[in-house]
Structures are given as structure tokens and as C-alpha cells.
Amino acid sequence: MRYSSLVSVYLRLESTSKRLEKTHVLASFLKDVPAAELETVILLLQGRLFPMWDSRTLGFSTALAVKAVAVASGETERKVTSLWKKEGDLGKAASLLVGKKKQATLVSKELDAQEVFLALQRFPGMEGKGSVDLKVKSLAALLGHASAEEARFLIRTVLETLRVGIAEGTLRDAICWAYLDPRIRYNMEKNDIEFPDESGREAYNTLVAAVQQAYDRCNDYATVAKAAKSGVAALRKISLTLGVPVRVMLAQKEPSVEAGLDRVGRPAALEYKYDGFRMQVHKKKADVTIFTRRLENVTVQFPEVVHAVKEHLGAETAILDCEAVGFDPKTGKYTPFQHISQRIRRKYDIAKLQAQLPVELNVFDLLYLDGKELLDTEFEKRRELLTKILKKPILKTIKLSTLLQTGSTAEAERFYKESLAAGNEGIMCKSLSGKYQPGGRVGHMVKVKPVLDTMDLVVVAAEWGEGKRSGWLTSFTVACRDETGELFTIGKVGTGLKELEQEGGVTFQQVTELLRPAIIAEQGREVTFDPALVLELAFEEIQRSPAYASGYALRFPRVVNVRDDRSVEDITSLDEVRRAFEHQRGR
Ligand code: AMP
């Protein structure tokens, strides 16, 4: 397929904000994509080179992209940079420069989508001496054959910021329209879908659910689309694969123990909410793989966890959902998340760091056991199976999460206090009949922690500092998200960060370095980012405010932590902000 065909779909997607119209555009296009090209097309449509569960990234910085545009257009890097600043988008700058060049060249071949895909897929494997040049050259070669619009989308794909607005649900529905339910009609005028009859809607909902279930299990729309093309039976065969991470189930928040119990139903399973980080552990005989909640493979970083699972888990194959909690090796006392967060990233001196900052694995869920998938099994049963394969708690190594089953508010309150006194963040309330819903922020598992403590928010903008702080990013605009993923600003934060490393805590320098690769536009001192960096903010109070898109603002916010174990999908939701605001008013 020509790359230009894909680009014309990007353009049509970009030209509308209507979700159903986007679904229609995608479905009409997907119908005619040959099976052999489906994988490439589905990934490129999402602006990806690898499936969602594969943590390889292209690692292509804006500085390298500037170089490639300069090589391809014959302009200086300075010219490219100044046009980028003027346009506020490097893709746009590339289209202006490269497109002009192409018009002047007589012989130029058409770019092929597969060729683009394969060339970009090679980037993560290019390492060591000469690899930077090689990357620049190969991107410049592609740009050399690109039209203006092709150049714009090439750059955006390389920088992993395609942004044509395809939400996951849109792709799911488009796959359904294209391959499973040909009777669906999109009425452009009414911007609605039409079914031949009422039973048509029901049948459609069942099919959409089948696509969603398949995606929940394999985490890759390319696999889902290929199966759907051959029919619903193939789709239903997709199941969990050991070694391929599943998106974790997320919890909603309730402001009190009573509200938590009411929400999930009594009796409920209450558990300590540990202050560590999420680990999804896959065991396939002697093979143990560990993933974070962002689905990054961190097996190498945690040899003690691999060992504990091999030694003490009574199962041949299993997928566990757990919280790894740090403790002080000298005193045995548990330590908060920020003490061990460096273990996630550090890839050298692992044994030394492990000795200083060991973790204990607290297992709280079971998704797969000895060949059987358990996502649709009720929580109570999953926990029972878990108890069988982890009989004895081995403190400071591996154990089940502490659990109390109760319907009594008084007992639950006591358990909550006991958990806080033990240094945990609060408790989790879980419905006994809840299923495991990958990627869902569900109402049958809710967290209860002291209200108005902190929020996890994503940085969307900042300002370059002045005077003492020049060269650093300051004054960060942060946002929460709604259930569709749309972001809503909720305030600006400038305090909490340190100027000097010696002061302890997160520094301006550190945050600046983390944000630099995510810069997408700059205008004077104002900088905007691809929303990726998550900050944990403490604050005094939530106020109503017309100044921010969420309708709320935080009073006296300060940064307490960088949450680089979290992604933009994990941040505080607008709904949680609303509830916290209402709760605060009710006090
Ligand atoms: P939050 O990070 O505030 O959204 O709370 C949800 C997180 O709490 C999960 O993603 C887990 O990492 C963590 N957690 C700690 N203890 C438990 C537990 N017993 N059950 C489920 N999640 C837990």
C-alpha cells in the first residue's frame, strides 16, 4: 500500500472531531486492506511501530528529527529550528521544507507504507557507535521521497506524537463495523449509526464486546483485526499469552470507608493498600517475567522477585497482580514508594541496589493459572485459588496481601485505621463477585485513603524560568482526565521542586530533563508538551475555578514526587476531583 493512502486517512481523521465519523472513516478504509498488510496499517494508524504491550520505543529526539529534516531539505538545522518554533510543530516545518524540495526534484519514487514501517521499526535496534548518524540518514532518505503531507506525518510518527485523535474505543468499533457487522450504516447528516432493526443494536453490542474482550487479552489491535477479518469465532479464540502483559485493572476512589463498602457491596474483601508499585508477574515454568503498570518489562531489575516466585509459587504457569513494597534491609521497616522508585529505571549495579533497597511482593490477584484464564472468574474464587498456590507467607519475600472479609462498617473502619497505622496508604475495597477488567477503572474495586491528600496529574505546559532559574522549566500547568481520555487543566504548580540536589527531593533540573523530549511547541517562554510526565501533587483544598478547563483549581499545590511508574492513563480523573470537591464541602 502506498504511504499516501494512509496519509489521506490521517487527514480525514484529523479533519473531524466527531467520534462516529472517525469510526466510519476507519471502517471504510479497513474493509479493503489486504490481510497481509493489516498489521502494518493498524499499527501505523495508531502512530505506533510496536503493539501496545511492547515497550520498545523509537527513542528519536526532536534534535535528531531536526537534523534529518535539514539533510533531506538541504537547509541548515538553524533554519529548520526557527521554522519549527514559528509553526509550533516540527511536522509542519518539515512539510514546508521537504515539500518544497520535492516539487523541485523530477524523479522521486512513491513511499510505500510497508517500507516506512520496516525502516522505522529498525530504530530501537540501532545502538552504539554510528547509530545516530544511521538513524538520521534513514529518516532523511524517507523524507527525501515524501510529499509535504507525508513528511508531516512521518515526523509525527517518528516522534511518537501522531495525534489524529483515534481513541482505543474508536478503533475497536471500526474493526467491528468493517469486519463483523456489515449492516451498520453511518448517517453523516445525523452523525448517528443506524441498525436494520432493534435486534440489530443488541447483536452489534455483543460483537463490540467480543472485540473488546479479544483486545483485553492480547493487547494488540493488529492481532484483533486479523482475527476479526476471519470472523467472530477466531476472535473468541484469542486468549492471554504468558509473557505478553495485560493492562492492569485500576481502581476508582471513594472518600470514606462507608462509601467504599456501599460502592462495592457488602460483604466485601478489604485489603491493605500498600505504598509500593504495581507488578504483574508471569510465570511459565522456570521463566519469570515482570511488568510494571505501564507494561514495561523490568525482569532484569528485580532478581529477588524472580527468585521468590520461582521458589515459592505452587504453580507451573500463572499471572499474578501484585504490589512490590520496599523495606529497609537493616531495620526491616517498610519504606514509601519514592525510596524504591529508582529500582524501576536503573539497569546497572543491580545487585548493589537490590541489597540497599529490597522489595517484598504482596500478591493480590490471579489472572491465569495452570493453563486456565481467570479474567471472568469472580474475585472470591480467584483469591481462593491464590491462597492455594501461596500457602505460607514468607515475610520480606512473597506473601498474599492482608485481607479482611466483612460487611460491617465498624470492622472496616478498624481495619482502615490498622492499615494506616502500619504505614500503608489506606485500604482497597473489592467486590467479591468482581471480574478482572484489564485497563478498566472499575467501580467494583475502589481505594479509600485519607481524602485530599494527593493527586497524580500530567504536565501539559510550563514556562522557561528566569534569573536563578533560567535554563529550567518552571510553573507547570497540570491536567486530569475524563473517562474518554480527554485532558482538563486544573492548575499551575511551581513549588515543591528544589533548586539544588543537596536539598533532597525532586529538582527543577530533573523535571526539565524528563520534560525536554516531550516538548511539542514553544512560543516565547511558554512551552507545551506531549502529555506524558506525571507529577504527584499535594494541596490544601480544591476550589471551583473558571480559569481551568476542569472547572476546578488546587489551592496551594506543591510537587511531592515524579511518578514515572505511571502514564497519562493512570492520572486522577475529573470524576475523582468532583467527588473529592463534594466531599470536602460536605465535611
Ligand atoms: P492509586 O495508585 O492511588 O490509583 O491506587 C491504586 C494502586 O494501589 C494500584 O494500582 C496498586 O498499585 C496499588 N495497590 C496497593 N495495594 C493494593 C491492593 N491490595 N490491591 C490492589 N491494588 C493495590
Coordinates of C-alpha atoms and ligand atoms in Angstrom, one line a residue:
M1 CA 0.0 0.0 0.0
R2 CA 1.2 3.5 -0.7
Y3 CA 2.0 5.6 2.3
S4 CA 0.0 8.3 0.7
S5 CA -3.2 6.2 1.1
L6 CA -2.6 6.1 4.8
V7 CA -1.8 9.8 4.9
S8 CA -5.2 10.6 3.3
V9 CA -6.9 8.6 6.1
Y10 CA -4.9 10.6 8.7
L11 CA -6.0 13.8 7.0
R12 CA -9.7 12.8 7.1
L13 CA -9.4 11.7 10.7
E14 CA -7.7 15.0 11.6
S15 CA -10.5 17.0 9.9
T16 CA -13.2 15.9 12.2
S17 CA -13.6 15.7 15.9
K18 CA -16.8 13.5 15.7
R19 CA -16.1 10.1 17.1
L20 CA -18.6 8.3 14.9
E21 CA -17.3 10.0 11.7
K22 CA -13.8 8.9 12.6
T23 CA -15.1 5.3 13.1
H24 CA -16.8 5.5 9.7
V25 CA -13.6 6.7 8.0
L26 CA -11.5 4.0 9.6
A27 CA -14.0 1.2 8.9
S28 CA -14.4 2.1 5.3
F29 CA -10.7 2.1 4.9
L30 CA -10.0 -1.1 6.8
K31 CA -12.6 -3.0 4.8
D32 CA -10.3 -3.1 1.8
V33 CA -6.9 -3.6 3.5
P34 CA -5.5 -7.0 2.5
A35 CA -4.8 -9.3 5.4
A36 CA -1.1 -9.3 4.8
E37 CA -0.9 -5.6 5.3
L38 CA -3.3 -5.3 8.2
E39 CA -0.6 -5.4 10.9
T40 CA 1.4 -2.6 9.5
V41 CA -1.7 -0.5 8.8
I42 CA -3.3 -0.9 12.2
L43 CA -0.1 -0.1 14.0
L44 CA 0.6 3.0 11.8
L45 CA -2.9 4.2 12.2
Q46 CA -2.3 4.3 15.9
G47 CA 1.0 6.1 15.3
R48 CA 2.9 3.0 16.7
L49 CA 5.6 0.7 15.4
F50 CA 5.1 -1.9 18.1
P51 CA 2.0 -3.2 19.8
M52 CA 0.8 -1.5 23.0
W53 CA 2.4 -4.2 25.2
D54 CA 5.8 -4.0 23.6
S55 CA 7.8 -1.4 25.5
R56 CA 10.2 -0.7 22.7
T57 CA 10.2 3.0 21.7
L58 CA 11.9 4.7 18.8
G59 CA 13.9 6.9 21.0
F60 CA 14.0 9.6 18.3
S61 CA 14.5 13.0 19.8
T62 CA 13.3 16.3 18.3
A63 CA 17.0 17.2 17.9
L64 CA 17.6 14.2 15.6
A65 CA 14.5 14.9 13.7
V66 CA 15.7 18.4 13.1
K67 CA 18.9 17.0 11.7
A68 CA 17.1 14.6 9.4
V69 CA 14.8 17.4 8.0
A70 CA 17.9 19.5 7.4
V71 CA 19.6 16.7 5.5
A72 CA 16.5 16.0 3.4
S73 CA 15.7 19.6 2.6
G74 CA 19.2 20.9 2.2
E75 CA 18.5 23.6 4.7
T76 CA 20.5 24.4 7.9
E77 CA 19.5 23.0 11.2
R78 CA 19.1 26.6 12.4
K79 CA 16.6 27.3 9.7
V80 CA 14.6 24.1 10.5
T81 CA 14.6 25.0 14.2
S82 CA 13.4 28.6 13.6
L83 CA 10.6 27.4 11.3
W84 CA 9.6 24.8 13.9
K85 CA 9.4 27.5 16.6
K86 CA 7.4 29.7 14.3
E87 CA 4.9 27.0 13.3
G88 CA 4.9 25.4 16.8
D89 CA 5.1 22.0 15.2
L90 CA 8.1 20.2 13.8
G91 CA 6.0 18.1 11.5
K92 CA 4.6 21.3 9.9
A93 CA 8.0 22.7 9.5
A94 CA 9.2 19.5 7.8
S95 CA 6.2 19.6 5.4
L96 CA 7.0 23.2 4.4
L97 CA 10.7 22.5 3.8
V98 CA 10.6 19.0 2.4
G99 CA 7.5 19.5 0.2
K100 CA 9.3 22.5 -1.5
K101 CA 12.3 20.3 -2.2
K102 CA 10.2 17.6 -3.7
Q103 CA 8.4 19.9 -6.1
A104 CA 11.8 20.8 -7.4
T105 CA 13.0 17.2 -7.9
L106 CA 11.8 15.5 -11.0
V107 CA 12.5 11.8 -10.2
S108 CA 11.1 10.7 -7.0
K109 CA 9.5 7.4 -6.1
E110 CA 6.3 6.8 -4.2
L111 CA 6.7 5.9 -0.5
D112 CA 5.4 2.6 0.5
A113 CA 3.7 2.1 3.9
Q114 CA 5.4 -1.2 4.5
E115 CA 8.8 0.3 3.6
V116 CA 8.2 3.2 6.1
F117 CA 7.1 0.8 8.7
L118 CA 10.1 -1.5 8.4
A119 CA 12.6 1.4 8.3
L120 CA 11.2 2.9 11.5
Q121 CA 11.0 -0.4 13.2
R122 CA 14.7 -0.8 12.9
F123 CA 15.4 2.3 15.0
P124 CA 15.2 0.7 18.5
G125 CA 17.7 -1.9 17.5
M126 CA 20.3 0.7 16.3
E127 CA 22.7 1.2 19.1
G128 CA 26.3 2.1 19.7
K129 CA 28.8 4.0 17.5
G130 CA 27.4 5.4 14.3
S131 CA 23.8 4.6 15.1
V132 CA 22.7 8.2 15.5
D133 CA 24.0 9.0 12.0
L134 CA 22.4 5.9 10.6
K135 CA 19.0 6.9 12.1
V136 CA 19.3 10.4 10.7
K137 CA 20.2 9.1 7.3
S138 CA 17.5 6.6 7.1
L139 CA 14.8 9.1 8.2
A140 CA 16.3 11.7 5.7
A141 CA 16.0 9.1 3.0
L142 CA 12.4 8.6 3.6
L143 CA 11.7 12.3 3.8
G144 CA 13.5 12.7 0.5
H145 CA 10.7 10.7 -1.2
A146 CA 7.9 12.3 0.9
S147 CA 5.3 14.8 -0.2
A148 CA 4.6 17.7 2.1
E149 CA 1.8 15.9 4.0
E150 CA 3.7 12.7 4.1
A151 CA 6.6 14.5 5.6
R152 CA 4.4 16.0 8.3
F153 CA 3.0 12.6 9.4
L154 CA 6.4 10.8 9.1
I155 CA 7.9 13.3 11.6
R156 CA 4.9 12.9 13.9
T157 CA 5.2 9.1 13.7
V158 CA 8.9 9.2 14.4
L159 CA 8.4 11.5 17.4
E160 CA 5.5 9.2 18.5
T161 CA 3.1 12.1 18.6
L162 CA 0.7 11.3 15.7
R163 CA -2.4 12.8 17.3
V164 CA -5.1 12.2 14.8
G165 CA -7.5 11.5 17.6
I166 CA -8.2 7.8 17.4
A167 CA -9.3 6.7 20.9
E168 CA -9.0 3.0 21.6
G169 CA -12.7 2.6 21.6
T170 CA -12.9 4.1 18.1
L171 CA -10.6 1.5 16.6
R172 CA -12.5 -1.2 18.4
D173 CA -15.8 -0.1 16.9
A174 CA -14.2 0.4 13.4
I175 CA -13.0 -3.2 13.4
C176 CA -16.5 -4.3 14.3
W177 CA -18.1 -2.2 11.5
A178 CA -15.5 -3.2 8.9
Y179 CA -15.5 -7.0 9.5
L180 CA -18.2 -8.2 11.8
D181 CA -21.4 -6.2 11.3
P182 CA -21.8 -5.0 7.7
R183 CA -25.4 -4.0 8.3
I184 CA -24.3 -0.9 10.3
R185 CA -24.9 2.3 8.4
Y186 CA -23.4 5.6 9.4
N187 CA -25.7 8.6 8.8
M188 CA -23.4 11.5 8.2
E189 CA -26.2 14.2 8.5
K190 CA -27.5 13.0 11.8
N191 CA -24.0 11.8 12.9
D192 CA -25.5 8.6 14.2
I193 CA -25.5 4.9 13.4
E194 CA -28.5 3.1 12.0
F195 CA -29.4 -0.6 12.5
P196 CA -31.8 -2.5 10.3
D197 CA -34.0 -3.3 13.5
E198 CA -33.8 -3.2 17.3
S199 CA -32.2 -6.6 17.5
G200 CA -29.5 -5.2 15.3
R201 CA -28.3 -3.0 18.1
E202 CA -28.2 -5.9 20.5
A203 CA -26.3 -8.1 18.1
Y204 CA -23.9 -5.2 17.5
N205 CA -23.3 -4.6 21.2
T206 CA -22.4 -8.3 21.6
L207 CA -19.9 -8.1 18.7
V208 CA -18.3 -4.9 20.1
A209 CA -17.9 -6.7 23.4
A210 CA -16.3 -9.6 21.6
V211 CA -13.7 -7.3 20.0
Q212 CA -13.1 -5.6 23.4
Q213 CA -12.6 -8.9 25.1
A214 CA -10.1 -10.1 22.5
Y215 CA -8.2 -6.8 22.8
D216 CA -8.2 -7.1 26.6
R217 CA -6.5 -10.4 26.2
C218 CA -3.8 -9.7 23.6
N219 CA -3.4 -6.0 23.9
D220 CA -2.8 -5.6 20.2
Y221 CA -5.4 -4.3 17.7
A222 CA -3.4 -5.7 14.8
T223 CA -4.0 -9.3 16.2
V224 CA -7.6 -8.4 16.9
A225 CA -8.2 -7.0 13.4
K226 CA -6.7 -10.0 11.7
A227 CA -8.8 -12.4 13.7
A228 CA -12.0 -10.3 13.2
K229 CA -11.4 -10.3 9.4
S230 CA -11.8 -14.1 9.5
G231 CA -14.8 -14.0 11.8
V232 CA -16.1 -13.8 15.3
A233 CA -15.1 -17.4 16.1
A234 CA -11.4 -16.6 15.5
L235 CA -11.9 -13.5 17.7
R236 CA -13.2 -15.5 20.6
K237 CA -10.2 -17.8 20.5
I238 CA -7.8 -15.0 21.4
S239 CA -6.7 -15.6 25.0
L240 CA -4.0 -14.4 27.4
T241 CA -0.4 -15.3 26.5
L242 CA 2.2 -15.8 29.1
G243 CA 4.9 -13.2 28.6
V244 CA 2.6 -10.7 27.0
P245 CA 1.5 -8.2 29.6
V246 CA -2.2 -7.5 30.3
R247 CA -3.3 -3.9 31.1
V248 CA -3.9 -3.7 34.8
M249 CA -7.3 -3.1 36.3
L250 CA -7.5 0.3 38.0
A251 CA -9.5 1.4 41.0
Q252 CA -11.9 4.3 41.5
K253 CA -11.7 6.3 44.6
E254 CA -14.2 6.7 47.4
P255 CA -13.9 9.4 50.1
S256 CA -14.8 7.1 53.1
V257 CA -14.8 3.5 54.3
E258 CA -18.5 3.5 54.4
A259 CA -18.8 4.9 50.8
G260 CA -16.3 2.2 49.7
L261 CA -18.4 -0.6 51.2
D262 CA -21.6 0.8 49.8
R263 CA -20.0 1.1 46.4
V264 CA -18.7 -2.5 46.0
G265 CA -21.5 -4.1 48.1
R266 CA -21.4 -5.9 51.4
P267 CA -19.8 -8.2 52.4
A268 CA -16.6 -7.1 50.6
A269 CA -13.0 -8.0 50.6
L270 CA -10.9 -5.3 52.2
E271 CA -7.2 -5.2 51.7
Y272 CA -4.3 -3.1 52.8
K273 CA -3.4 -0.6 50.2
Y274 CA 0.4 -0.8 50.1
D275 CA 2.6 2.2 49.2
G276 CA 4.8 0.5 46.6
F277 CA 4.4 -0.1 42.9
R278 CA 2.4 -2.4 40.8
M279 CA 4.0 -5.6 39.4
Q280 CA 2.4 -8.0 37.0
V281 CA 4.3 -11.3 37.2
H282 CA 4.1 -14.0 34.6
K283 CA 5.4 -17.5 35.4
K284 CA 5.9 -20.0 32.7
K285 CA 7.6 -22.9 34.4
A286 CA 11.1 -21.7 35.2
D287 CA 10.6 -18.5 33.2
V288 CA 9.5 -15.5 35.2
T289 CA 8.8 -12.1 33.6
I290 CA 7.9 -8.9 35.5
F291 CA 6.0 -5.9 34.1
T292 CA 5.1 -2.5 35.6
R293 CA 1.7 -1.0 35.3
R294 CA 2.9 0.8 32.2
L295 CA 3.7 -2.7 30.8
E296 CA 7.4 -2.2 30.8
N297 CA 9.5 -5.3 31.2
V298 CA 11.5 -4.9 34.4
T299 CA 12.5 -8.5 35.0
V300 CA 16.2 -7.7 35.0
Q301 CA 15.8 -5.1 37.6
F302 CA 14.2 -7.4 40.2
P303 CA 16.2 -10.6 40.6
E304 CA 14.8 -11.2 44.1
V305 CA 11.3 -11.2 42.8
V306 CA 12.1 -13.7 40.1
H307 CA 13.7 -15.9 42.7
A308 CA 10.8 -15.6 45.2
V309 CA 8.2 -16.5 42.5
K310 CA 10.3 -19.5 41.3
E311 CA 10.9 -20.8 44.8
H312 CA 7.6 -20.2 46.5
L313 CA 4.7 -20.2 44.0
G314 CA 3.0 -23.5 43.8
A315 CA 2.0 -23.3 40.1
E316 CA 3.5 -24.2 36.8
T317 CA 2.1 -21.3 35.0
A318 CA 0.4 -18.2 36.4
I319 CA -0.1 -14.5 36.0
L320 CA -0.1 -12.5 39.3
D321 CA -1.1 -9.0 40.1
C322 CA 0.9 -7.6 42.9
E323 CA 2.3 -4.6 44.7
A324 CA 6.1 -4.6 45.4
V325 CA 6.9 -2.8 48.7
G326 CA 10.3 -1.6 49.7
F327 CA 11.8 -2.1 53.1
D328 CA 14.9 -1.1 55.0
P329 CA 17.3 -4.1 55.0
K330 CA 18.8 -3.1 58.4
T331 CA 15.6 -2.3 60.4
G332 CA 13.1 -4.3 58.3
K333 CA 10.8 -1.3 58.3
Y334 CA 8.7 -0.7 55.2
T335 CA 9.6 2.4 53.2
P336 CA 7.4 4.6 50.9
F337 CA 7.3 4.3 47.2
Q338 CA 9.8 7.1 46.5
H339 CA 12.6 5.2 48.2
I340 CA 12.4 2.3 45.7
S341 CA 11.3 4.1 42.6
Q342 CA 14.9 4.3 41.3
R343 CA 14.9 0.5 41.1
I344 CA 12.5 0.6 38.2
R345 CA 14.8 2.6 35.9
R346 CA 18.3 1.5 37.0
K347 CA 19.8 -1.1 34.7
Y348 CA 23.3 -1.3 36.1
D349 CA 24.7 -2.1 39.6
I350 CA 21.5 -4.1 40.1
A351 CA 22.9 -6.4 42.9
K352 CA 24.1 -3.4 44.9
L353 CA 20.8 -1.5 44.6
Q354 CA 18.9 -4.6 45.4
A355 CA 20.9 -5.1 48.6
Q356 CA 20.2 -1.4 49.6
L357 CA 16.5 -1.3 48.5
P358 CA 15.0 -4.7 48.6
V359 CA 11.3 -5.3 47.9
E360 CA 8.6 -7.7 49.2
L361 CA 6.0 -8.9 46.8
N362 CA 2.4 -8.6 48.0
V363 CA 0.2 -10.7 45.8
F364 CA -3.4 -9.6 45.5
D365 CA -4.8 -11.1 42.3
L366 CA -4.6 -14.0 39.9
L367 CA -5.4 -13.7 36.2
Y368 CA -4.2 -17.1 34.9
L369 CA -3.4 -20.4 36.5
D370 CA -2.1 -23.6 35.0
G371 CA -3.4 -23.1 31.5
K372 CA -6.7 -21.5 32.6
E373 CA -7.6 -17.9 32.1
L374 CA -9.4 -16.3 35.1
L375 CA -10.5 -12.8 33.9
D376 CA -14.1 -13.8 34.0
T377 CA -13.8 -15.7 37.3
E378 CA -15.2 -13.9 40.3
F379 CA -12.8 -12.3 42.7
E380 CA -13.6 -14.5 45.6
K381 CA -12.8 -17.6 43.6
R382 CA -9.6 -16.0 42.2
R383 CA -8.5 -15.2 45.7
E384 CA -9.3 -18.8 46.8
L385 CA -7.0 -20.2 44.1
L386 CA -4.3 -17.7 45.0
T387 CA -4.4 -18.9 48.6
K388 CA -3.8 -22.5 47.4
I389 CA -0.7 -21.6 45.4
L390 CA 0.8 -19.3 48.0
K391 CA 0.2 -21.1 51.2
K392 CA 2.7 -19.7 53.6
P393 CA 3.6 -16.0 53.9
I394 CA 7.3 -15.5 53.6
L395 CA 7.9 -12.1 55.1
K396 CA 10.1 -9.7 53.2
T397 CA 10.0 -12.1 50.2
I398 CA 6.5 -13.0 48.9
K399 CA 3.1 -13.1 50.6
L400 CA -0.6 -12.6 50.0
S401 CA -2.0 -9.1 50.6
T402 CA -3.6 -8.7 54.0
L403 CA -7.3 -9.2 53.6
L404 CA -10.4 -8.9 55.7
Q405 CA -13.8 -10.0 54.5
T406 CA -16.6 -8.0 56.2
G407 CA -19.9 -6.2 55.7
S408 CA -19.6 -4.2 58.9
T409 CA -18.7 -0.6 58.7
A410 CA -17.2 -0.6 62.3
E411 CA -15.0 -3.6 61.4
A412 CA -14.0 -2.0 58.2
E413 CA -13.1 1.3 60.0
R414 CA -10.9 -0.6 62.4
F415 CA -9.1 -2.3 59.5
Y416 CA -8.6 1.0 57.8
K417 CA -7.0 2.5 60.9
E418 CA -4.9 -0.6 61.4
S419 CA -3.7 -0.3 57.8
L420 CA -2.8 3.4 58.1
A421 CA -1.0 2.7 61.5
A422 CA 1.1 0.0 59.7
G423 CA 2.3 2.7 57.3
N424 CA 0.1 1.9 54.3
E425 CA -1.8 4.4 52.1
G426 CA -5.3 3.2 53.1
I427 CA -7.4 0.3 52.0
M428 CA -8.8 -1.2 48.9
C429 CA -12.5 -2.4 48.9
K430 CA -13.2 -5.2 46.4
S431 CA -16.5 -6.7 45.4
L432 CA -16.5 -10.5 46.0
S433 CA -18.1 -11.1 42.6
G434 CA -15.9 -8.6 40.6
K435 CA -14.3 -9.8 37.3
Y436 CA -10.9 -8.7 36.3
Q437 CA -11.3 -6.0 33.7
P438 CA -8.0 -5.1 32.0
G439 CA -7.4 -1.4 31.6
G440 CA -10.7 -0.5 33.3
R441 CA -11.0 1.9 36.1
V442 CA -13.7 -0.1 37.7
G443 CA -16.3 0.6 40.4
H444 CA -16.0 -2.9 41.9
M445 CA -12.5 -2.2 43.2
V446 CA -12.2 1.1 45.0
K447 CA -9.5 2.7 47.0
V448 CA -10.1 4.6 50.2
K449 CA -7.3 6.8 51.5
P450 CA -7.3 10.0 53.6
V451 CA -9.1 12.5 51.4
L452 CA -7.5 15.5 49.8
D453 CA -4.1 14.0 50.1
T454 CA -2.5 14.0 46.7
M455 CA -3.4 13.8 43.0
D456 CA -1.5 12.4 40.1
L457 CA -1.6 14.9 37.3
V458 CA 0.0 15.2 33.9
V459 CA 2.1 18.2 32.8
V460 CA 0.8 19.8 29.7
A461 CA 2.7 23.1 29.7
A462 CA 5.4 25.1 31.5
E463 CA 7.5 28.2 31.3
W464 CA 11.2 28.6 30.9
G465 CA 12.4 30.1 34.2
E466 CA 14.3 33.4 34.6
G467 CA 17.1 34.7 36.7
K468 CA 18.3 32.0 39.0
R469 CA 16.0 29.5 37.3
S470 CA 16.9 30.2 33.8
G471 CA 17.5 27.1 31.7
W472 CA 15.0 25.2 33.8
L473 CA 11.3 24.7 33.2
T474 CA 9.1 26.2 35.9
S475 CA 5.4 26.9 36.6
F476 CA 3.9 23.7 35.3
T477 CA 0.3 23.5 34.1
V478 CA -1.2 20.2 35.1
A479 CA -4.3 18.3 34.0
C480 CA -6.6 15.5 35.0
R481 CA -8.6 13.3 32.5
D482 CA -12.1 12.2 31.9
E483 CA -13.1 8.6 31.1
T484 CA -12.6 9.1 27.4
G485 CA -9.0 10.3 27.9
E486 CA -9.6 14.0 27.3
L487 CA -7.4 16.2 29.4
F488 CA -8.7 19.1 31.6
T489 CA -6.3 21.6 33.2
I490 CA -6.6 22.0 36.9
G491 CA -3.9 24.4 37.9
K492 CA -0.3 25.6 37.8
V493 CA 2.4 24.4 40.2
G494 CA 5.7 25.9 40.9
T495 CA 6.5 24.9 44.5
G496 CA 7.8 21.7 45.9
L497 CA 10.7 21.4 43.5
K498 CA 14.2 22.1 44.7
E499 CA 16.9 24.2 43.1
L500 CA 19.8 22.2 44.5
E501 CA 20.2 18.4 44.6
Q502 CA 21.6 18.7 48.1
E503 CA 18.2 19.9 49.4
G504 CA 16.8 16.4 48.8
G505 CA 13.7 15.7 46.7
V506 CA 12.9 16.3 43.1
T507 CA 14.8 19.2 41.4
F508 CA 13.9 21.6 38.6
Q509 CA 16.8 20.2 36.7
Q510 CA 15.5 16.6 36.9
V511 CA 12.0 17.6 35.8
T512 CA 13.4 19.7 33.0
E513 CA 15.4 16.8 31.7
L514 CA 12.3 14.5 31.9
L515 CA 10.2 17.0 30.0
R516 CA 12.6 18.1 27.4
P517 CA 12.0 15.2 25.0
A518 CA 8.2 15.8 25.3
I519 CA 8.3 19.4 24.1
I520 CA 6.0 19.8 21.1
A521 CA 5.8 23.6 20.8
E522 CA 7.5 26.7 22.2
Q523 CA 6.3 30.3 22.0
G524 CA 8.5 32.8 23.8
R525 CA 8.8 31.4 27.3
E526 CA 5.7 29.2 27.0
V527 CA 6.3 25.5 26.3
T528 CA 3.7 22.8 25.6
F529 CA 4.3 19.1 26.0
D530 CA 3.0 15.9 24.7
P531 CA 1.3 14.8 27.9
A532 CA 3.5 12.1 29.4
L533 CA 5.1 13.2 32.6
V534 CA 3.0 12.5 35.7
L535 CA 3.6 14.5 38.9
E536 CA 2.1 13.7 42.3
L537 CA 0.8 17.0 43.8
A538 CA -0.2 17.7 47.4
F539 CA -2.6 20.6 48.0
E540 CA -4.7 22.3 50.7
E541 CA -8.1 22.4 49.0
I542 CA -10.0 22.1 45.8
Q543 CA -11.8 25.2 44.6
R544 CA -14.2 25.9 41.8
S545 CA -12.4 28.0 39.1
P546 CA -13.3 29.2 35.7
A547 CA -9.6 29.7 35.0
Y548 CA -9.0 26.0 34.1
A549 CA -10.8 23.6 31.8
S550 CA -11.8 21.2 34.6
G551 CA -13.7 24.0 36.3
Y552 CA -11.6 23.4 39.4
A553 CA -8.3 24.7 40.8
L554 CA -6.0 23.4 43.5
R555 CA -5.2 25.7 46.4
F556 CA -1.5 25.8 47.4
P557 CA -0.4 22.9 45.2
R558 CA 3.1 21.5 45.6
V559 CA 5.0 18.8 43.8
V560 CA 5.8 15.9 46.1
N561 CA 7.0 13.3 43.6
V562 CA 7.6 12.4 40.0
R563 CA 5.5 9.3 39.2
D564 CA 7.5 7.9 36.3
D565 CA 5.9 4.5 37.1
R566 CA 2.6 6.0 35.8
S567 CA 1.3 7.0 32.5
V568 CA -1.3 9.5 31.4
E569 CA -4.0 6.8 31.5
D570 CA -3.4 6.5 35.3
I571 CA -3.8 10.1 36.4
T572 CA -6.6 11.4 38.6
S573 CA -9.9 11.5 36.9
L574 CA -12.2 14.5 36.6
D575 CA -14.8 12.4 38.4
E576 CA -12.5 11.9 41.3
V577 CA -11.8 15.6 41.5
R578 CA -15.6 16.2 41.5
R579 CA -16.2 13.7 44.3
A580 CA -13.3 15.0 46.4
F581 CA -14.7 18.5 46.0
E582 CA -18.2 17.5 47.0
H583 CA -16.8 15.5 50.0
Q584 CA -14.8 18.5 51.1
R585 CA -17.9 20.7 51.0
G586 CA -19.8 18.1 53.0
R587 CA -17.4 18.0 55.8
Ligands
AMP1 P1 -3.7 4.6 43.1 O1 -2.3 4.4 42.8 O2 -4.0 5.6 44.2 O3 -4.6 4.8 41.9 O4 -4.2 3.2 43.7 C1 -4.3 2.0 43.0 C2 -3.0 1.3 43.2 O5 -2.8 0.8 44.5 C3 -2.9 0.0 42.3 O6 -2.5 0.3 41.0 C4 -1.8 -0.8 43.1 O7 -0.5 -0.4 42.5 C5 -1.9 -0.3 44.5 N1 -2.2 -1.3 45.5 C6 -1.7 -1.4 46.7 N2 -2.2 -2.4 47.4 C7 -3.2 -2.9 46.6 C8 -4.1 -4.0 46.8 N3 -4.2 -4.7 47.9 N4 -5.0 -4.3 45.8 C9 -4.9 -3.6 44.6 N5 -4.1 -2.5 44.4 C10 -3.2 -2.2 45.4

